[in-house]
């Protein structure tokens, strides 16, 4: 049975799972196709734990950690209310299409409701059709504020 917990940065099992799952995601085709840089890996847990607005959700089946979702609190000015942006979602390949992502999203949504959030947001790559299908099934739709502006795009500018 799949269960989801919020990660505790003081728990050695959770710490190991966060590093393992984020590194697997980084190695994935929908990640960066390569492992995390050793320097980043060495400080990631400390950097995450220093940010109380970052929430890590871990899915496990029995003793194996099989999925992760990283939620980051934000704020909707149009709603004058908090939101959670689901920044990273990863499920081990041999556990995909078994409801792991749905379980992760149910926990995130419950937490968001506790915080009084107005919505959940996420980014998804144009070519990641399996994720898009899963997100639509969960109730997500492409973001737009009105019919004139069309669908939002997620852009970036590297600073380093």
Coordinates of N, CA, C and O in Angstrom, one line a residue:
X1 N 0.8 -1.2 0.0 CA 0.0 0.0 0.0 C 0.9 1.2 0.0 O 1.8 1.4 0.8
X2 N 0.6 2.2 -0.9 CA 1.3 3.4 -1.0 C 0.9 4.4 0.1 O -0.3 4.6 0.3
X3 N 1.9 4.9 0.8 CA 1.7 5.9 1.8 C 2.5 7.1 1.5 O 3.6 7.0 1.0
X4 N 2.0 8.3 1.9 CA 2.8 9.6 1.7 C 3.0 10.2 3.1 O 2.1 10.3 3.9
X5 N 4.2 10.7 3.3 CA 4.5 11.4 4.5 C 5.2 12.7 4.1 O 5.8 12.8 3.0
X6 N 5.2 13.7 5.0 CA 6.0 14.9 4.8 C 7.4 14.6 5.4 O 7.6 14.0 6.5
X7 N 8.4 15.0 4.6 CA 9.8 14.6 5.0 C 10.2 15.4 6.3 O 9.8 16.6 6.5
X8 N 11.0 14.7 7.1 CA 11.6 15.3 8.3 C 13.1 15.4 8.0 O 13.7 14.3 7.9
X9 N 13.6 16.6 8.0 CA 15.0 16.7 7.6 C 16.0 16.1 8.7 O 17.1 15.9 8.5
X10 N 15.4 15.8 9.9 CA 16.2 15.2 11.0 C 16.3 13.7 10.9 O 17.1 13.1 11.5
X11 N 15.4 13.1 10.0 CA 15.3 11.7 9.9 C 16.3 11.2 8.8 O 16.2 11.6 7.7
X12 N 17.2 10.3 9.2 CA 18.2 9.8 8.3 C 17.6 9.1 7.1 O 18.1 9.3 6.0
X13 N 16.6 8.4 7.3 CA 15.9 7.7 6.1 C 15.3 8.7 5.2 O 15.5 8.6 4.0
X14 N 14.7 9.7 5.7 CA 14.1 10.8 4.8 C 15.2 11.5 4.1 O 15.0 11.8 2.9
X15 N 16.2 11.9 4.8 CA 17.3 12.6 4.2 C 17.9 11.8 3.0 O 18.1 12.3 1.9
X16 N 18.2 10.5 3.2 CA 18.7 9.6 2.2 C 17.7 9.5 1.0 O 18.1 9.6 -0.2
X17 N 16.5 9.4 1.3 CA 15.4 9.3 0.3 C 15.4 10.6 -0.6 O 15.3 10.5 -1.8
X18 N 15.4 11.7 0.0 CA 15.4 13.0 -0.7 C 16.5 13.0 -1.7 O 16.3 13.3 -2.9
X19 N 17.7 12.8 -1.2 CA 18.9 12.8 -2.1 C 18.8 11.8 -3.2 O 19.1 12.1 -4.4
X20 N 18.4 10.5 -2.9 CA 18.3 9.5 -3.9 C 17.3 9.9 -4.9 O 17.5 9.8 -6.1
X21 N 16.1 10.3 -4.5 CA 15.0 10.5 -5.5 C 15.2 11.8 -6.3 O 15.0 11.8 -7.5
X22 N 15.8 12.8 -5.7 CA 16.1 14.0 -6.5 C 17.2 13.7 -7.5 O 17.2 14.1 -8.7
X23 N 18.2 12.9 -7.1 CA 19.3 12.5 -8.0 C 18.7 11.6 -9.1 O 19.1 11.8 -10.3
X24 N 17.8 10.7 -8.8 CA 17.2 9.9 -9.9 C 16.5 10.8 -10.9 O 16.5 10.6 -12.1
X25 N 15.7 11.8 -10.3 CA 15.0 12.7 -11.2 C 16.0 13.5 -12.1 O 15.8 13.6 -13.3
X26 N 17.1 13.9 -11.5 CA 18.1 14.7 -12.3 C 18.6 13.8 -13.4 O 18.8 14.3 -14.5
X27 N 18.8 12.5 -13.2 CA 19.3 11.6 -14.2 C 18.3 11.2 -15.3 O 18.6 10.7 -16.3
X28 N 17.0 11.4 -15.0 CA 15.9 11.1 -15.9 C 15.9 11.9 -17.2 O 16.4 13.0 -17.2
X29 N 15.3 11.4 -18.2 CA 15.1 12.1 -19.5 C 14.3 13.4 -19.2 O 14.6 14.4 -19.9
X30 N 13.4 13.5 -18.3 CA 12.7 14.7 -18.0 C 13.3 15.5 -16.9 O 12.8 16.6 -16.5
X31 N 14.5 15.1 -16.5 CA 15.3 15.9 -15.6 C 16.4 16.6 -16.4 O 16.1 17.1 -17.5
X32 N 17.7 16.4 -16.0 CA 18.8 17.0 -16.8 C 19.6 16.0 -17.4 O 20.7 16.3 -18.0
X33 N 19.2 14.7 -17.4 CA 19.9 13.6 -18.0 C 21.3 13.4 -17.4 O 22.2 12.8 -18.1
X34 N 21.5 13.9 -16.2 CA 22.8 13.6 -15.5 C 22.6 13.8 -14.0 O 21.7 14.5 -13.6
X35 N 23.5 13.1 -13.3 CA 23.3 13.2 -11.8 C 23.6 14.6 -11.3 O 24.2 15.5 -12.0
X36 N 23.1 14.8 -10.1 CA 23.4 16.1 -9.4 C 24.9 16.3 -9.2 O 25.6 15.3 -9.0
X37 N 25.3 17.5 -9.4 CA 26.7 17.9 -9.1 C 27.0 17.6 -7.6 O 26.2 17.8 -6.8
X38 N 28.2 17.0 -7.4 CA 28.6 16.6 -6.0 C 28.5 17.8 -5.0 O 28.0 17.6 -3.9
X39 N 28.8 18.9 -5.4 CA 28.8 20.1 -4.5 C 27.3 20.4 -4.2 O 27.0 20.7 -3.0
X40 N 26.5 20.4 -5.2 CA 25.0 20.6 -4.9 C 24.5 19.6 -4.0 O 23.7 19.8 -3.1
X41 N 24.8 18.3 -4.3 CA 24.3 17.2 -3.5 C 24.7 17.3 -2.0 O 24.0 17.0 -1.1
X42 N 26.0 17.8 -1.8 CA 26.5 17.9 -0.5 C 25.8 19.0 0.4 O 25.7 18.9 1.6
X43 N 25.2 20.0 -0.3 CA 24.5 21.1 0.5 C 23.0 21.1 0.3 O 22.3 21.9 1.0
X44 N 22.4 20.3 -0.5 CA 21.0 20.3 -0.8 C 20.1 20.2 0.4 O 19.2 21.0 0.6
X45 N 20.3 19.3 1.3 CA 19.5 19.1 2.4 C 19.5 20.3 3.4 O 18.5 20.7 3.9
X46 N 20.7 20.8 3.6 CA 20.8 22.0 4.4 C 20.1 23.2 3.8 O 19.5 24.0 4.5
X47 N 20.3 23.4 2.5 CA 19.6 24.5 1.8 C 18.1 24.3 1.9 O 17.4 25.3 2.1
X48 N 17.6 23.1 1.7 CA 16.2 22.9 1.8 C 15.6 23.2 3.2 O 14.6 23.8 3.4
X49 N 16.3 22.6 4.2 CA 15.9 22.7 5.5 C 15.9 24.1 6.0 O 15.2 24.5 7.0
X50 N 16.7 25.0 5.4 CA 16.7 26.4 5.8 C 15.5 27.2 5.3 O 15.4 28.4 5.6
X51 N 14.7 26.6 4.5 CA 13.6 27.3 3.9 C 12.3 26.6 4.3 O 11.8 25.7 3.7
X52 N 11.7 27.2 5.3 CA 10.4 26.6 5.9 C 9.3 26.6 4.9 O 8.3 25.9 5.2
X53 N 9.3 27.4 3.8 CA 8.2 27.4 2.9 C 8.4 26.3 1.8 O 7.5 26.2 0.9
X54 N 9.4 25.4 2.0 CA 9.5 24.3 1.1 C 9.1 23.0 1.8 O 9.5 22.8 2.9
X55 N 8.2 22.3 1.2 CA 7.6 21.1 1.8 C 7.9 19.9 0.9 O 7.6 19.9 -0.3
X56 N 8.5 18.9 1.5 CA 8.9 17.7 0.7 C 7.9 16.6 1.1 O 7.7 16.3 2.3
X57 N 7.3 15.9 0.1 CA 6.4 14.8 0.3 C 7.1 13.6 -0.2 O 7.6 13.6 -1.4
X58 N 7.1 12.5 0.6 CA 7.7 11.3 0.2 C 6.7 10.2 0.1 O 5.9 10.0 1.1
X59 N 6.7 9.4 -1.0 CA 5.8 8.3 -1.1 C 6.6 7.0 -0.8 O 7.7 6.9 -1.3
X60 N 6.0 6.1 -0.1 CA 6.7 4.9 0.1 C 5.7 3.7 0.1 O 4.5 3.9 0.3
X61 N 6.3 2.6 -0.2 CA 5.5 1.3 -0.2 C 6.3 0.4 0.6 O 7.5 0.1 0.3
X62 N 5.7 -0.1 1.7 CA 6.5 -0.9 2.7 C 7.7 0.0 3.2 O 7.5 1.1 3.6
X63 N 8.9 -0.5 3.0 CA 10.0 0.3 3.5 C 10.7 1.1 2.4 O 11.7 1.8 2.7
X64 N 10.3 0.9 1.1 CA 11.0 1.5 0.0 C 10.4 2.9 -0.3 O 9.2 3.0 -0.5
X65 N 11.2 3.9 -0.4 CA 10.8 5.3 -0.8 C 10.8 5.2 -2.3 O 11.7 4.9 -3.0
X66 N 9.6 5.6 -2.9 CA 9.4 5.4 -4.3 C 9.0 6.6 -5.1 O 9.0 6.6 -6.3
X67 N 8.7 7.7 -4.4 CA 8.3 8.9 -5.1 C 8.5 10.2 -4.2 O 8.6 10.1 -3.0
X68 N 8.7 11.3 -4.8 CA 8.9 12.6 -4.1 C 8.2 13.7 -4.9 O 8.0 13.7 -6.1
X69 N 7.7 14.7 -4.1 CA 7.2 15.9 -4.7 C 7.6 17.0 -3.8 O 7.6 16.9 -2.5
X70 N 8.1 18.1 -4.4 CA 8.6 19.3 -3.7 C 7.6 20.4 -3.9 O 7.3 20.8 -5.0
X71 N 7.0 20.9 -2.8 CA 6.0 22.0 -2.9 C 6.6 23.2 -2.3 O 7.2 23.2 -1.2
X72 N 6.4 24.3 -3.0 CA 7.0 25.6 -2.5 C 5.9 26.6 -2.4 O 5.1 26.9 -3.3
X73 N 5.7 27.1 -1.2 CA 4.7 28.1 -0.9 C 5.0 29.4 -1.7 O 6.1 29.9 -1.8
X74 N 3.9 29.9 -2.3 CA 3.9 31.2 -3.0 C 2.7 32.0 -2.6 O 2.1 31.7 -1.6
X75 N 2.4 33.0 -3.4 CA 1.3 33.9 -3.1 C 0.7 34.3 -4.4 O 1.3 34.8 -5.3
X76 N -0.7 34.3 -4.4 CA -1.4 34.7 -5.5 C -1.9 36.1 -5.2 O -2.8 36.3 -4.3
X77 N -1.4 37.1 -5.9 CA -1.9 38.5 -5.7 C -3.3 38.7 -6.2 O -4.1 39.4 -5.6
X78 N -3.7 38.0 -7.3 CA -5.1 38.1 -7.8 C -6.1 37.5 -6.8 O -7.3 37.9 -6.8
X79 N -5.7 36.6 -5.9 CA -6.6 36.0 -4.9 C -6.2 36.5 -3.5 O -6.9 36.1 -2.6
X80 N -5.1 37.2 -3.3 CA -4.6 37.6 -2.0 C -4.6 36.4 -1.1 O -5.2 36.4 0.0
X81 N -4.0 35.3 -1.5 CA -4.0 34.1 -0.8 C -2.7 33.3 -1.1 O -2.2 33.4 -2.2
X82 N -2.3 32.4 -0.2 CA -1.2 31.6 -0.5 C -1.5 30.5 -1.5 O -2.7 30.2 -1.8
X83 N -0.5 30.0 -2.1 CA -0.6 28.8 -3.0 C 0.6 27.9 -2.8 O 1.5 28.3 -2.1
X84 N 0.5 26.7 -3.4 CA 1.7 25.9 -3.4 C 2.0 25.5 -4.8 O 1.2 25.1 -5.6
X85 N 3.3 25.8 -5.2 CA 3.8 25.4 -6.5 C 4.5 24.1 -6.3 O 5.4 24.0 -5.5
X86 N 4.0 23.1 -7.1 CA 4.6 21.8 -7.0 C 5.8 21.8 -8.0 O 5.6 21.8 -9.2
X87 N 7.0 21.9 -7.5 CA 8.2 22.2 -8.3 C 8.8 21.0 -8.9 O 9.2 21.0 -10.0
X88 N 8.9 19.9 -8.1 CA 9.5 18.7 -8.6 C 8.6 17.5 -8.3 O 8.1 17.4 -7.1
X89 N 8.4 16.6 -9.2 CA 7.7 15.4 -9.0 C 8.4 14.3 -9.6 O 8.8 14.4 -10.8
X90 N 8.7 13.2 -8.9 CA 9.4 12.1 -9.5 C 8.9 10.8 -8.8 O 8.8 10.7 -7.6
X91 N 8.7 9.8 -9.6 CA 8.3 8.4 -9.2 C 9.3 7.5 -9.8 O 9.6 7.6 -11.0
X92 N 9.8 6.6 -9.0 CA 10.8 5.6 -9.6 C 10.1 4.8 -10.7 O 8.9 4.5 -10.7
X93 N 10.8 4.6 -11.8 CA 10.3 4.0 -13.0 C 9.5 2.8 -12.8 O 8.4 2.6 -13.5
X94 N 9.9 1.9 -12.0 CA 9.2 0.6 -11.8 C 7.9 0.8 -10.9 O 7.2 -0.2 -10.7
X95 N 7.6 2.0 -10.5 CA 6.4 2.2 -9.7 C 5.4 3.1 -10.4 O 4.4 3.5 -9.8
X96 N 5.8 3.5 -11.6 CA 4.9 4.5 -12.4 C 3.6 3.8 -12.8 O 3.5 2.6 -12.9
X97 N 2.6 4.6 -13.0 CA 1.2 4.1 -13.4 C 0.6 3.2 -12.3 O -0.2 2.3 -12.7
X98 N 0.9 3.5 -11.1 CA 0.4 2.7 -10.0 C -0.3 3.6 -8.9 O -0.6 3.1 -7.8
X99 N -0.5 4.9 -9.3 CA -1.2 5.8 -8.4 C -0.3 6.5 -7.4 O -0.8 7.2 -6.5
X100 N 1.0 6.4 -7.6 CA 2.0 7.1 -6.7 C 1.8 8.6 -6.8 O 1.7 9.3 -5.8
X101 N 1.8 9.2 -8.0 CA 1.7 10.6 -8.2 C 0.4 11.1 -7.6 O 0.3 12.1 -6.9
X102 N -0.7 10.3 -7.8 CA -2.0 10.7 -7.3 C -2.0 10.8 -5.8 O -2.5 11.7 -5.1
X103 N -1.3 9.8 -5.1 CA -1.2 9.8 -3.7 C -0.4 11.0 -3.2 O -0.7 11.7 -2.2
X104 N 0.7 11.3 -3.9 CA 1.5 12.5 -3.5 C 0.7 13.8 -3.6 O 0.7 14.6 -2.7
X105 N -0.1 13.9 -4.8 CA -0.9 15.1 -5.0 C -2.0 15.2 -4.0 O -2.4 16.3 -3.6
X106 N -2.6 14.1 -3.5 CA -3.6 14.1 -2.5 C -3.1 14.7 -1.2 O -3.8 15.5 -0.6
X107 N -1.9 14.3 -0.8 CA -1.3 14.9 0.4 C -0.9 16.3 0.2 O -1.1 17.1 1.2
X108 N -0.4 16.7 -0.9 CA -0.1 18.1 -1.1 C -1.4 18.9 -1.1 O -1.4 20.0 -0.4
X109 N -2.4 18.5 -1.7 CA -3.7 19.2 -1.7 C -4.2 19.3 -0.2 O -4.7 20.4 0.2
X110 N -4.2 18.3 0.5 CA -4.6 18.3 1.9 C -3.8 19.4 2.7 O -4.4 20.2 3.5
X111 N -2.5 19.4 2.5 CA -1.7 20.4 3.2 C -2.0 21.8 2.7 O -2.2 22.7 3.5
X112 N -2.2 22.0 1.4 CA -2.6 23.3 0.9 C -3.9 23.8 1.5 O -4.0 25.0 1.8
X113 N -4.9 22.9 1.6 CA -6.2 23.3 2.2 C -6.0 23.7 3.7 O -6.6 24.6 4.1
X114 N -5.1 23.0 4.4 CA -4.8 23.3 5.8 C -4.2 24.7 5.9 O -4.5 25.5 6.8
X115 N -3.4 25.1 4.9 CA -2.7 26.4 4.9 C -3.6 27.5 4.4 O -3.2 28.7 4.3
X116 N -4.8 27.2 3.9 CA -5.7 28.1 3.3 C -5.3 28.6 1.9 O -5.6 29.7 1.5
X117 N -4.6 27.7 1.2 CA -4.2 28.0 -0.2 C -5.4 28.1 -1.1 O -6.3 27.4 -1.0
X118 N -5.2 29.0 -2.1 CA -6.3 29.2 -3.1 C -6.1 28.2 -4.3 O -7.1 27.9 -5.0
X119 N -4.9 27.7 -4.5 CA -4.7 26.8 -5.6 C -3.3 26.1 -5.5 O -2.5 26.5 -4.7
X120 N -3.1 25.1 -6.4 CA -1.9 24.5 -6.6 C -1.4 24.8 -8.0 O -2.3 24.9 -8.9
X121 N -0.1 25.0 -8.2 CA 0.4 25.3 -9.5 C 1.5 24.3 -9.7 O 2.1 23.7 -8.8
X122 N 1.9 24.1 -11.0 CA 3.0 23.3 -11.3 C 3.5 23.6 -12.7 O 2.8 24.3 -13.5
X123 N 4.7 23.2 -13.0 CA 5.3 23.3 -14.4 C 5.4 21.9 -15.0 O 5.6 21.0 -14.2
X124 N 5.2 21.8 -16.3 CA 5.4 20.5 -16.9 C 6.0 20.8 -18.3 O 5.6 21.7 -19.0
X125 N 6.9 20.0 -18.7 CA 7.6 20.1 -20.0 C 6.6 19.8 -21.1 O 5.8 18.9 -21.0
X126 N 6.7 20.5 -22.2 CA 5.9 20.3 -23.4 C 5.9 18.9 -23.8 O 4.9 18.3 -24.2
X127 N 7.1 18.2 -23.8 CA 7.2 16.9 -24.3 C 6.9 15.8 -23.3 O 7.0 14.6 -23.6
X128 N 6.6 16.2 -22.1 CA 6.3 15.1 -21.0 C 4.8 14.8 -21.0 O 4.1 15.1 -20.1
X129 N 4.4 14.0 -22.1 CA 3.0 13.7 -22.2 C 2.5 12.8 -21.1 O 1.3 13.0 -20.7
X130 N 3.3 11.8 -20.6 CA 2.7 11.0 -19.5 C 2.4 11.9 -18.3 O 1.3 11.7 -17.6
X131 N 3.2 12.8 -18.0 CA 3.0 13.7 -16.8 C 1.8 14.6 -17.1 O 0.9 14.7 -16.2
X132 N 1.7 15.1 -18.3 CA 0.5 16.0 -18.6 C -0.8 15.2 -18.5 O -1.8 15.7 -17.9
X133 N -0.8 14.0 -18.9 CA -2.0 13.1 -18.8 C -2.3 12.9 -17.4 O -3.5 13.0 -17.0
X134 N -1.3 12.6 -16.6 CA -1.5 12.3 -15.1 C -2.0 13.6 -14.4 O -3.0 13.5 -13.6
X135 N -1.5 14.7 -14.8 CA -1.9 16.0 -14.1 C -3.3 16.4 -14.5 O -4.1 16.8 -13.7
X136 N -3.7 16.1 -15.8 CA -5.0 16.4 -16.2 C -6.0 15.5 -15.4 O -7.1 15.9 -15.0
X137 N -5.6 14.2 -15.3 CA -6.5 13.3 -14.6 C -6.7 13.7 -13.1 O -7.8 13.5 -12.6
X138 N -5.7 14.4 -12.5 CA -5.8 14.8 -11.2 C -6.6 16.1 -11.1 O -7.1 16.5 -10.0
X139 N -6.8 16.8 -12.2 CA -7.6 18.0 -12.2 C -6.9 19.3 -12.6 O -7.4 20.4 -12.6
X140 N -5.6 19.2 -13.0 CA -4.8 20.4 -13.4 C -5.1 20.7 -14.9 O -5.4 19.8 -15.7
X141 N -5.1 22.0 -15.2 CA -5.3 22.5 -16.6 C -4.2 23.5 -16.8 O -3.6 24.1 -15.9
X142 N -3.8 23.8 -18.1 CA -2.9 24.8 -18.4 C -3.3 26.1 -17.8 O -4.5 26.5 -17.8
X143 N -2.4 26.9 -17.3 CA -2.7 28.2 -16.6 C -3.0 29.3 -17.6 O -2.2 29.6 -18.5
X144 N -4.0 30.0 -17.3 CA -4.3 31.2 -18.0 C -5.2 32.1 -17.1 O -5.8 31.6 -16.2
X145 N -5.1 33.4 -17.3 CA -5.9 34.3 -16.5 C -7.1 34.8 -17.2 O -8.1 35.2 -16.6
X146 N -7.1 34.7 -18.5 CA -8.3 35.1 -19.3 C -8.2 34.5 -20.7 O -7.1 34.0 -21.1
X147 N -9.2 34.6 -21.5 CA -9.2 34.1 -22.9 C -8.3 34.9 -23.8 O -7.9 34.3 -24.8
X148 N -8.1 36.1 -23.5 CA -7.3 37.0 -24.4 C -5.8 36.6 -24.3 O -5.0 36.6 -25.3
X149 N -5.3 36.5 -23.1 CA -3.9 36.3 -22.8 C -3.4 34.9 -23.2 O -2.2 34.7 -23.3
X150 N -4.2 33.9 -23.4 CA -3.9 32.6 -23.7 C -3.1 31.9 -22.5 O -3.2 32.3 -21.4
X151 N -2.4 30.8 -22.8 CA -1.8 30.0 -21.8 C -0.4 30.5 -21.4 O 0.3 30.9 -22.3
X152 N -0.1 30.5 -20.1 CA 1.1 31.0 -19.6 C 2.3 30.0 -20.0 O 2.1 28.8 -20.2
X153 N 3.5 30.6 -20.1 CA 4.6 29.8 -20.4 C 5.6 30.0 -19.2 O 5.6 31.0 -18.6
X154 N 6.3 29.0 -18.9 CA 7.3 29.1 -17.8 C 8.7 29.3 -18.4 O 9.2 28.5 -19.2
X155 N 9.3 30.5 -18.1 CA 10.6 30.8 -18.6 C 11.6 30.9 -17.5 O 11.3 31.0 -16.4
X156 N 12.9 31.0 -17.9 CA 13.9 31.1 -16.9 C 15.1 32.0 -17.5 O 15.2 32.2 -18.7
X157 N 15.8 32.5 -16.5 CA 17.1 33.2 -16.8 C 18.1 32.8 -15.8 O 17.9 33.0 -14.6
X158 N 19.1 32.1 -16.2 CA 20.1 31.6 -15.3 C 21.0 32.8 -14.8 O 21.3 33.7 -15.5
X159 N 21.2 32.8 -13.5 CA 22.0 33.9 -12.9 C 23.4 33.4 -12.5 O 24.2 34.2 -12.1
X160 N 23.7 32.2 -12.7 CA 25.1 31.7 -12.4 C 25.7 31.0 -13.6 O 25.0 30.4 -14.3

